[in-house]
Amino acid sequence: GAGVSQSPSNKVTEKGKDVELRCDPISGHTALYWYRQSLGQGLEFLIYFQGNSAPDKSGLPSDRFSAERTGGSVSTLTIQRTQQEDSAVYLCASSLGHRYGELFFGEGSRLTVL
Amino acid sequence: QKEVEQNSGPLSVPEGAIASLNCTYSDRGSQSFFWYRQYSGKSPELIMSIYSNGDKEDGRFTAQLNKASQYVSLLIRDSQPSDSATYLCGASNDYKLSFGAGTTVTVRA
């Protein structure tokens, strides 16, 4: 299919380790978002990329979190020195740049920090 | 105060009834409003968008917007067991979409 692809689907790590989560958006979608969903909670905005513009990183919860998007396509979310409170599902979404709010989500990466 | 608030539920309705979900938002600059459905263990999917005051109907779903009251609602008519899911309300004033915590709906057969 041509949907948003995320990997890994599940990641279990030990506290203090670094993790990388990958997102491959729908071809032709210029906007890419990362959200975090904790158990029973809504979606928390993390970061937004649009084309070659500077990303909006205002939702990143701490400097342990970073993200990049290479070539306007694939994105990687990196969490350094993971903590137990980082445990959540990390959702990536993409959209056509002008269709604000009409997001197509990947299946998510479930992160468990022991 | 959260940017988007939803009645937390859970909401249980019998099959064939109307399910009514409510949402309020705090940012008066919000221009676009969305309802996403999320099945258990799955990712959210867009089911309705609304941009102007009034009602918008799509099949069994009707979204209602009142910008003066900063209120959005979703009605699901003739509810089916397949409508059992969590419904997320979203509001945006630009590219940033803020979500409520969701309302879980269970349709009893």
mmCIF file of N, CA and C in Angstrom, chain A residues 51-52 68-74:
data_model
loop_
_atom_site.group_PDB
_atom_site.id
_atom_site.type_symbol
_atom_site.label_atom_id
_atom_site.label_comp_id
_atom_site.label_asym_id
_atom_site.label_seq_id
_atom_site.Cartn_x
_atom_site.Cartn_y
_atom_site.Cartn_z
ATOM 1 N N GLY A 51 8.047 20.860 3.831
ATOM 2 C CA GLY A 51 8.985 21.104 2.743
ATOM 3 C C GLY A 51 10.380 21.389 3.272
ATOM 4 N N ASN A 52 10.959 22.494 2.783
ATOM 5 C CA ASN A 52 12.303 22.876 3.190
ATOM 6 C C ASN A 52 12.307 23.925 4.291
ATOM 7 N N GLU A 68 14.667 14.730 12.585
ATOM 8 C CA GLU A 68 15.118 15.289 11.323
ATOM 9 C C GLU A 68 14.325 14.667 10.191
ATOM 10 N N ARG A 69 14.345 15.379 9.069
ATOM 11 C CA ARG A 69 13.683 14.879 7.873
ATOM 12 C C ARG A 69 14.647 15.074 6.717
ATOM 13 N N THR A 70 14.996 13.989 6.106
ATOM 14 C CA THR A 70 16.008 14.042 5.054
ATOM 15 C C THR A 70 15.350 14.038 3.686
ATOM 16 N N GLY A 71 15.829 14.935 2.825
ATOM 17 C CA GLY A 71 15.355 14.975 1.444
ATOM 18 C C GLY A 71 13.871 15.227 1.314
ATOM 19 N N GLY A 72 13.277 15.840 2.338
ATOM 20 C CA GLY A 72 11.856 16.138 2.278
ATOM 21 C C GLY A 72 10.979 14.908 2.330
ATOM 22 N N SER A 73 11.540 13.777 2.766
ATOM 23 C CA SER A 73 10.745 12.554 2.792
ATOM 24 C C SER A 73 10.841 11.876 4.153
ATOM 25 N N VAL A 74 11.708 10.901 4.291
ATOM 26 C CA VAL A 74 11.803 10.087 5.500
ATOM 27 C C VAL A 74 12.198 10.941 6.704
#
